Tab-separated table of C-alpha atoms in Angstrom:
chain	number	residue	atom	x	y	z
A	69	MET	CA	-0.059	0.213	-0.008
A	70	LEU	CA	1.032	3.618	-0.800
A	71	ILE	CA	1.680	5.763	2.155
A	72	PRO	CA	2.571	9.454	2.031
A	73	HIS	CA	6.300	10.053	3.049
A	74	PRO	CA	6.330	11.552	6.549
A	75	SER	CA	8.675	14.258	5.236
A	76	MET	CA	5.969	15.537	2.665
A	77	LEU	CA	2.902	15.923	4.874
A	78	LEU	CA	3.920	19.131	6.498
A	79	ALA	CA	6.934	20.383	4.340
A	80	SER	CA	4.734	22.973	2.974
A	81	GLN	CA	1.362	24.737	4.451
A	82	ASN	CA	0.229	25.069	0.400
A	83	THR	CA	-2.247	22.302	0.464
A	84	ASN	CA	-2.491	23.070	-3.472
A	85	ILE	CA	0.844	21.254	-3.851
A	86	GLU	CA	0.485	17.464	-4.377
A	87	PRO	CA	2.668	15.496	-1.935
A	88	GLN	CA	4.811	12.812	-3.585
A	89	GLN	CA	3.592	9.406	-2.497
A	90	ILE	CA	6.179	6.415	-1.996
A	91	ASN	CA	5.930	2.981	-0.390
A	92	LEU	CA	7.103	3.172	3.202
A	93	GLN	CA	7.277	-0.667	3.349
A	94	ALA	CA	10.684	-0.693	1.417
A	95	PRO	CA	12.843	1.769	0.049
A	96	THR	CA	12.602	3.106	-3.553
A	97	PRO	CA	15.175	1.915	-5.911
A	98	ASN	CA	17.116	5.238	-5.590
A	99	GLN	CA	16.632	5.684	-1.937
A	100	SER	CA	19.385	4.172	0.134
A	101	ASN	CA	18.648	6.174	3.225
A	102	ILE	CA	15.856	8.101	4.989
A	103	PRO	CA	15.479	11.986	4.751
A	104	SER	CA	18.105	13.783	6.983
A	105	GLU	CA	15.571	15.421	8.882
A	106	PHE	CA	14.550	11.929	10.308
A	107	VAL	CA	17.994	10.768	11.475
A	108	TRP	CA	18.844	11.138	15.163
A	109	PRO	CA	22.132	12.223	16.359
A	110	ASP	CA	24.310	9.194	17.404
A	111	ASN	CA	23.845	9.345	21.199
A	112	GLU	CA	20.264	9.501	20.541
A	113	LYS	CA	19.652	6.798	18.371
A	114	PRO	CA	17.205	3.827	19.160
A	115	CYS	CA	18.349	0.900	21.165
A	116	LEU	CA	16.292	-1.786	18.975
A	117	GLU	CA	16.626	-4.648	21.588
A	118	PRO	CA	16.674	-3.050	25.234
A	119	PRO	CA	15.823	-4.580	28.442
A	120	LYS	CA	12.228	-5.113	29.478
A	121	LEU	CA	11.103	-2.694	32.204
A	122	LYS	CA	9.698	-4.207	35.166
A	123	ILE	CA	6.331	-2.323	36.138
A	124	PRO	CA	3.530	-3.376	38.421
A	125	PRO	CA	0.302	-4.632	37.174
A	126	ILE	CA	-2.236	-2.542	39.101
A	127	ASP	CA	-5.481	-4.301	39.783
A	128	ILE	CA	-8.204	-1.408	39.762
A	129	LYS	CA	-11.132	-3.704	40.629
A	130	GLY	CA	-9.126	-4.731	43.645
A	131	PHE	CA	-8.230	-0.928	44.514
A	132	LEU	CA	-12.115	-0.249	44.104
A	133	SER	CA	-12.985	-3.179	46.261
A	134	GLY	CA	-12.499	-1.126	49.123
A	135	ASP	CA	-10.645	-4.173	51.073
A	136	PRO	CA	-8.168	-2.525	53.481
A	137	GLU	CA	-5.310	-4.825	53.024
A	138	THR	CA	-5.660	-5.073	49.264
A	139	VAL	CA	-6.206	-1.047	49.092
A	140	SER	CA	-2.700	-0.722	51.143
A	141	ALA	CA	-0.778	-3.120	49.121
A	142	ILE	CA	-1.896	-1.580	45.834
A	143	CYS	CA	-1.072	1.900	47.096
A	144	ALA	CA	2.331	0.790	47.924
A	145	GLU	CA	3.042	-0.464	44.621
A	146	VAL	CA	1.945	2.692	43.011
A	147	ASN	CA	4.018	4.756	45.205
A	148	GLU	CA	7.006	2.860	44.601
A	149	ALA	CA	6.728	2.973	40.930
A	150	CYS	CA	5.618	6.644	40.566
A	151	ARG	CA	8.486	7.791	43.186
A	152	LYS	CA	11.037	5.978	40.760
A	153	HIS	CA	9.790	6.535	36.936
A	154	GLY	CA	6.021	7.274	36.938
A	155	PHE	CA	4.876	4.303	34.777
A	156	PHE	CA	2.507	1.428	35.828
A	157	LEU	CA	-0.185	-0.868	34.227
A	158	VAL	CA	-3.453	-1.161	35.108
A	159	VAL	CA	-5.492	-4.439	34.806
A	160	ASN	CA	-9.047	-5.571	35.608
A	161	HIS	CA	-9.985	-1.985	34.499
A	162	GLY	CA	-13.512	-3.027	33.458
A	163	VAL	CA	-12.946	-1.365	30.138
A	164	ASP	CA	-14.620	-3.399	27.403
A	165	LYS	CA	-12.066	-5.417	25.043
A	166	LYS	CA	-14.492	-5.151	22.152
A	167	LEU	CA	-14.313	-1.342	22.457
A	168	VAL	CA	-10.435	-1.390	22.536
A	169	GLU	CA	-10.315	-3.714	19.423
A	170	LYS	CA	-12.578	-1.274	17.555
A	171	ALA	CA	-10.586	1.545	18.302
A	172	HIS	CA	-7.514	-0.036	16.762
A	173	LYS	CA	-9.540	-1.062	13.739
A	174	LEU	CA	-10.551	2.744	13.373
A	175	ILE	CA	-7.128	3.769	13.532
A	176	ASP	CA	-6.479	1.783	10.261
A	177	THR	CA	-9.568	3.355	8.879
A	178	PHE	CA	-8.377	6.890	9.321
A	179	PHE	CA	-4.621	6.481	8.566
A	180	CYS	CA	-5.276	4.363	5.296
A	181	MET	CA	-7.143	6.918	3.675
A	182	GLU	CA	-5.974	9.139	0.822
A	183	LEU	CA	-3.845	12.144	1.924
A	184	PRO	CA	-6.409	14.727	1.079
A	185	GLU	CA	-9.130	13.175	2.942
A	186	LYS	CA	-6.617	13.140	5.987
A	187	GLN	CA	-5.804	16.835	5.345
A	188	LYS	CA	-9.413	17.849	5.835
A	189	LEU	CA	-8.270	17.468	9.493
A	190	GLN	CA	-4.759	19.258	9.123
A	191	ARG	CA	-3.474	20.391	12.388
A	192	LYS	CA	-2.974	24.276	12.049
A	193	LEU	CA	0.222	25.997	13.454
A	194	GLY	CA	-0.683	27.086	16.811
A	195	GLU	CA	-3.510	24.653	17.358
A	196	HIS	CA	-3.086	21.205	19.529
A	197	TRP	CA	-5.613	18.894	17.520
A	198	GLY	CA	-6.120	17.594	14.262
A	199	TYR	CA	-4.040	15.553	11.699
A	200	ALA	CA	-0.249	15.854	11.620
A	201	ASN	CA	2.825	14.098	10.411
A	202	SER	CA	6.373	14.751	11.561
A	203	PHE	CA	5.759	18.073	12.863
A	204	ILE	CA	7.756	19.967	10.386
A	205	GLY	CA	5.726	23.197	11.321
A	206	ARG	CA	7.541	23.036	14.587
A	207	PHE	CA	10.812	21.503	14.247
A	208	SER	CA	13.601	21.157	11.389
A	209	SER	CA	15.557	18.316	12.543
A	210	LYS	CA	15.125	15.178	14.433
A	211	LEU	CA	11.653	14.645	13.193
A	212	PRO	CA	9.474	11.628	14.539
A	213	TRP	CA	8.578	9.137	11.962
A	214	LYS	CA	4.692	9.023	12.736
A	215	GLU	CA	1.311	10.524	12.002
A	216	THR	CA	-1.065	11.400	14.551
A	217	LEU	CA	-4.430	12.483	14.654
A	218	SER	CA	-5.568	14.447	18.073
A	219	PHE	CA	-8.819	16.056	19.308
A	220	HIS	CA	-10.250	17.474	22.271
A	221	TYR	CA	-12.475	16.088	24.854
A	222	ALA	CA	-14.628	17.509	27.799
A	223	PRO	CA	-17.000	15.479	29.934
A	224	ASP	CA	-20.832	16.299	29.413
A	225	THR	CA	-20.358	17.600	25.965
A	226	LYS	CA	-20.448	16.256	22.388
A	227	THR	CA	-17.031	17.690	21.472
A	228	VAL	CA	-15.514	14.800	19.739
A	229	GLU	CA	-18.567	13.801	17.688
A	230	ASP	CA	-19.219	17.507	16.548
A	231	TYR	CA	-15.515	17.776	15.660
A	232	PHE	CA	-15.517	14.914	13.466
A	233	LEU	CA	-19.195	15.779	11.966
A	234	ASN	CA	-18.275	19.310	11.308
A	235	SER	CA	-14.918	18.648	9.765
A	236	MET	CA	-15.474	15.534	7.922
A	237	GLY	CA	-19.258	15.230	7.182
A	238	GLU	CA	-22.057	12.850	7.842
A	239	GLU	CA	-19.938	9.916	7.006
A	240	PHE	CA	-17.625	10.380	10.012
A	241	ARG	CA	-20.561	10.551	12.330
A	242	GLU	CA	-20.194	7.060	13.562
A	243	PHE	CA	-16.339	7.407	13.851
A	244	GLY	CA	-16.782	10.643	15.967
A	245	SER	CA	-19.669	9.117	18.135
A	246	PHE	CA	-17.349	5.958	18.768
A	247	PHE	CA	-14.531	8.037	19.934
A	248	GLN	CA	-16.842	10.304	22.149
A	249	GLU	CA	-17.631	6.980	23.793
A	250	TYR	CA	-14.046	5.907	24.037
A	251	CYS	CA	-13.120	9.294	25.713
A	252	GLU	CA	-15.886	8.979	28.198
A	253	VAL	CA	-14.744	5.616	29.267
A	254	MET	CA	-10.892	6.772	29.510
A	255	SER	CA	-12.025	9.749	31.371
A	256	ASN	CA	-13.811	7.810	33.667
A	257	LEU	CA	-10.699	5.370	34.182
A	258	SER	CA	-8.404	8.404	34.684
A	259	LEU	CA	-10.711	9.514	37.597
A	260	GLU	CA	-10.437	6.271	39.246
A	261	ILE	CA	-6.677	6.235	38.884
A	262	MET	CA	-6.699	9.711	40.445
A	263	GLU	CA	-8.288	8.304	43.258
A	264	LEU	CA	-5.579	5.830	43.524
A	265	LEU	CA	-2.904	8.434	43.261
A	266	GLY	CA	-4.294	10.420	45.933
A	267	MET	CA	-4.315	7.668	48.326
A	268	SER	CA	-0.815	6.592	47.063
A	269	LEU	CA	0.273	10.157	48.041
A	270	GLY	CA	-1.378	10.125	51.473
A	271	VAL	CA	-3.961	12.584	50.515
A	272	SER	CA	-7.741	12.167	50.609
A	273	ARG	CA	-9.269	9.868	48.036
A	274	GLU	CA	-11.346	12.598	46.521
A	275	CYS	CA	-8.642	15.238	46.306
A	276	PHE	CA	-7.449	14.784	42.807
A	277	ARG	CA	-10.595	13.127	41.368
A	278	ASP	CA	-12.458	16.257	42.289
A	279	PHE	CA	-9.773	18.468	40.785
A	280	PHE	CA	-9.943	16.562	37.465
A	281	GLU	CA	-13.841	16.203	37.311
A	282	ASN	CA	-14.107	18.865	34.582
A	283	ASN	CA	-11.101	17.856	32.838
A	284	GLU	CA	-10.328	19.271	29.416
A	285	SER	CA	-8.396	16.305	27.775
A	286	VAL	CA	-6.888	15.281	24.524
A	287	MET	CA	-7.177	11.979	22.611
A	288	ARG	CA	-4.568	11.028	20.295
A	289	LEU	CA	-4.509	8.146	17.741
A	290	ASN	CA	-0.608	7.497	16.910
A	291	TYR	CA	0.438	5.564	13.609
A	292	TYR	CA	3.998	4.479	13.208
A	293	PRO	CA	4.652	3.399	9.392
A	294	PRO	CA	7.275	0.977	8.889
A	295	CYS	CA	10.603	2.390	8.465
A	296	HIS	CA	13.306	0.822	6.394
A	297	LYS	CA	16.164	2.239	8.588
A	298	PRO	CA	14.698	1.801	12.006
A	299	GLU	CA	18.327	2.003	13.497
A	300	LEU	CA	18.433	6.001	12.461
A	301	ALA	CA	14.897	7.169	13.152
A	302	LEU	CA	12.460	7.412	16.217
A	303	GLY	CA	8.721	7.267	16.171
A	304	THR	CA	8.684	9.641	19.039
A	305	GLY	CA	11.580	11.334	20.434
A	306	PRO	CA	12.690	11.427	23.987
A	307	HIS	CA	10.024	13.606	25.802
A	308	CYS	CA	8.288	13.909	29.374
A	309	ASP	CA	4.404	14.284	28.853
A	310	PRO	CA	3.506	17.849	29.837
A	311	THR	CA	-0.035	16.751	30.611
A	312	SER	CA	-1.191	15.156	33.835
A	313	LEU	CA	-1.848	11.635	33.221
A	314	THR	CA	-1.373	9.408	30.161
A	315	VAL	CA	-3.617	6.190	29.463
A	316	LEU	CA	-2.150	4.362	26.608
A	317	HIS	CA	-3.261	1.381	25.001
A	318	GLN	CA	-0.647	-0.332	22.593
A	319	ASP	CA	-1.344	-2.977	19.764
A	320	GLN	CA	0.895	-5.923	20.012
A	321	VAL	CA	3.931	-4.385	18.211
A	322	GLU	CA	6.669	-3.402	20.645
A	323	GLY	CA	8.039	0.249	20.658
A	324	LEU	CA	7.631	1.994	23.894
A	325	GLN	CA	10.610	2.662	25.796
A	326	VAL	CA	11.375	4.368	29.076
A	327	PHE	CA	14.745	5.898	30.495
A	328	VAL	CA	15.301	4.292	33.776
A	329	ASP	CA	18.631	4.135	35.817
A	330	GLY	CA	20.573	5.385	32.865
A	331	LYS	CA	19.391	3.070	30.238
A	332	TRP	CA	16.410	2.477	27.823
A	333	CYS	CA	14.316	-0.120	28.863
A	334	SER	CA	11.105	-1.576	26.906
A	335	VAL	CA	7.472	-1.598	28.108
A	336	ALA	CA	6.078	-4.903	26.597
A	337	PRO	CA	2.641	-4.642	25.052
A	338	LYS	CA	-0.097	-6.362	26.874
A	339	GLU	CA	-3.304	-6.701	25.598
A	340	ASP	CA	-5.581	-6.656	28.553
A	341	ALA	CA	-3.717	-3.584	30.032
A	342	PHE	CA	-3.299	0.062	29.709
A	343	VAL	CA	-0.076	1.758	30.318
A	344	VAL	CA	-0.319	4.707	32.548
A	345	ASN	CA	2.250	7.104	33.322
A	346	ILE	CA	2.528	10.340	35.271
A	347	GLY	CA	2.906	13.794	33.460
A	348	ASP	CA	4.436	17.052	34.405
A	349	THR	CA	1.302	18.657	35.545
A	350	PHE	CA	0.744	15.901	37.842
A	351	MET	CA	4.334	15.869	39.059
A	352	ALA	CA	3.790	19.616	40.150
A	353	LEU	CA	0.452	18.549	41.703
A	354	SER	CA	2.468	15.755	43.921
A	355	ASN	CA	5.059	18.751	44.690
A	356	GLY	CA	7.563	16.590	42.714
A	357	ILE	CA	7.209	13.438	44.754
A	358	PHE	CA	5.738	11.415	41.750
A	359	LYS	CA	8.028	11.563	38.728
A	360	SER	CA	7.233	12.444	35.010
A	361	CYS	CA	9.841	10.255	33.268
A	362	LEU	CA	11.710	10.451	29.942
A	363	HIS	CA	10.129	8.151	27.189
A	364	ARG	CA	10.045	7.285	23.546
A	365	ALA	CA	8.886	5.335	20.767
A	366	VAL	CA	11.172	3.194	18.449
A	367	VAL	CA	9.900	2.193	14.889
A	368	ASN	CA	10.712	-1.310	12.995
A	369	ASN	CA	10.962	-2.167	9.454
A	370	GLN	CA	8.378	-4.678	9.057
A	371	ILE	CA	5.046	-3.746	10.548
A	372	VAL	CA	2.823	-0.717	11.446
A	373	ARG	CA	2.691	0.268	14.992
A	374	LYS	CA	-0.379	1.735	16.508
A	375	SER	CA	-1.458	3.205	20.082
A	376	LEU	CA	-4.154	4.962	21.640
A	377	ALA	CA	-3.073	7.778	23.955
A	378	PHE	CA	-5.702	9.645	26.491
A	379	PHE	CA	-3.958	12.492	28.090
A	380	LEU	CA	-5.737	13.795	31.036
A	381	CYS	CA	-5.557	17.442	31.299
A	382	PRO	CA	-7.275	19.829	33.947
A	383	ASN	CA	-9.974	22.484	33.171
A	384	LYS	CA	-8.070	25.295	31.944
A	385	ASP	CA	-9.299	27.467	34.787
A	386	LYS	CA	-7.926	25.218	37.479
A	387	VAL	CA	-4.930	26.487	39.357
A	388	VAL	CA	-2.430	23.842	39.510
A	389	SER	CA	-1.334	23.846	43.186
A	390	ALA	CA	0.251	20.849	45.309
A	391	PRO	CA	-2.120	20.135	48.568
A	392	LYS	CA	-0.872	21.553	51.609
A	393	GLU	CA	-0.325	17.942	53.112
A	394	LEU	CA	2.451	17.305	50.656
A	395	ILE	CA	4.358	20.606	51.386
A	396	THR	CA	6.744	20.029	54.378
A	397	VAL	CA	9.728	21.320	55.965
A	398	GLU	CA	11.618	18.142	54.256
A	399	ASN	CA	10.017	18.863	50.783
A	400	PRO	CA	8.955	22.691	50.757
A	401	LYS	CA	7.008	23.847	47.645
A	402	LYS	CA	8.771	22.925	44.402
A	403	TYR	CA	6.669	25.089	41.711
A	404	PRO	CA	4.780	28.334	41.402
A	405	ASP	CA	0.974	28.034	41.126
A	406	PHE	CA	-0.259	27.752	37.322
A	407	THR	CA	-2.692	26.773	34.904
A	408	TRP	CA	-2.593	24.134	32.218
A	409	PRO	CA	-2.539	26.618	29.469
A	410	ASN	CA	0.585	28.435	30.951
A	411	LEU	CA	2.573	25.151	30.923
A	412	LEU	CA	1.262	24.303	27.481
A	413	GLU	CA	2.058	27.685	26.021
A	414	PHE	CA	5.618	27.227	27.521
A	415	THR	CA	6.437	23.716	26.095
A	416	GLN	CA	4.827	24.828	22.649
A	417	LEU	CA	6.810	27.905	22.293
A	418	HIS	CA	10.138	27.496	24.196
A	419	TYR	CA	10.841	24.071	24.910
A	420	ARG	CA	10.587	20.200	23.930
A	421	SER	CA	9.076	18.674	26.961
A	422	ASP	CA	11.981	16.874	29.176
A	423	PRO	CA	12.968	16.222	32.495
A	424	GLU	CA	14.115	19.824	33.076
A	425	THR	CA	10.781	21.391	31.702
A	426	LEU	CA	9.108	21.894	34.957
A	427	ASP	CA	12.116	23.746	36.595
A	428	ALA	CA	12.619	25.546	33.303
A	429	PHE	CA	8.875	26.512	33.383
A	430	ALA	CA	9.101	27.481	37.000
A	431	ASN	CA	11.673	29.974	36.387
A	432	TRP	CA	9.707	31.385	33.390
A	433	VAL	CA	6.913	32.086	35.600
A	434	LEU	CA	8.758	33.747	38.185
A	435	GLU	CA	10.545	35.994	35.431
A	436	LYS	CA	7.161	36.813	34.060
A	437	ASN	CA	5.595	37.790	37.299
A	438	LYS	CA	8.520	39.938	38.293
């Protein structure tokens, strides 16, 4: 199947230019390498056979059972993982397997469309939703080998359904309606996880759940085409998520890696589990106790990799400020109060999000407030 080459899709903002199409499954006869924009420096090139990261499978049903011993043990596991690297799995989550299977099929439905159809949802510079490929509009080197489709979600609205209906027409009503439902399920699961994080930190069960009740979140469909030089490219470069919480479902193709103890480790796909990781915003809410960890995605030369990422974000008017219980003499307040749009603006205009982002952002806020 012919798929647009990643370097073509955002190379020009003039949509009247017909993009060249090549087969990403294998190099063309005169192509012995990938475009230089997609080649990463030697010290950042992927490790294609990394060790496996041991992360705990957290039984959400067990946590919600209310059994004191079970809840205590689960909270201890989450606390340990989140203090070290911020990653864990959730199992027994109650999400219908058929819902997840259909979501992955619809990823194929969208990304296998002809380019002009996908460009009806073209992500515009300065926006955070829509169809994008390689982010050439933001960066000119170390580009990711992927396509994405991102859209906004807010509870008790038809944001997702309306977005696809208005942008793609009646034939995408079912697509939008399905992902409206998927986002609602992810939002509910995220709120249960927030209860767990609250208890793991020693604050009330309702503390963070209430904070995120009226969240304004982002759903992203990730599509990583095969790359005939996977040892040179990355599907997603090293980054920390600036959002609060990521709830990710991977297909059965390995690709997610986390930087722990000075080395890259792989998070193996697990069909019945979601990968959860702490983002910068929640790291600030925890007063730095729980960590937002560097991670990336690698590609392969054989098969497409897909994932579904729900990024939980607070309502734009909510002030991100650590609960007083987490501010002590031993652990004084680390970050100034801020709103999520402030941090998003900073990461979009000034910084590729990495382990130093929050500290740099804190200094930026202090300078602005002088």
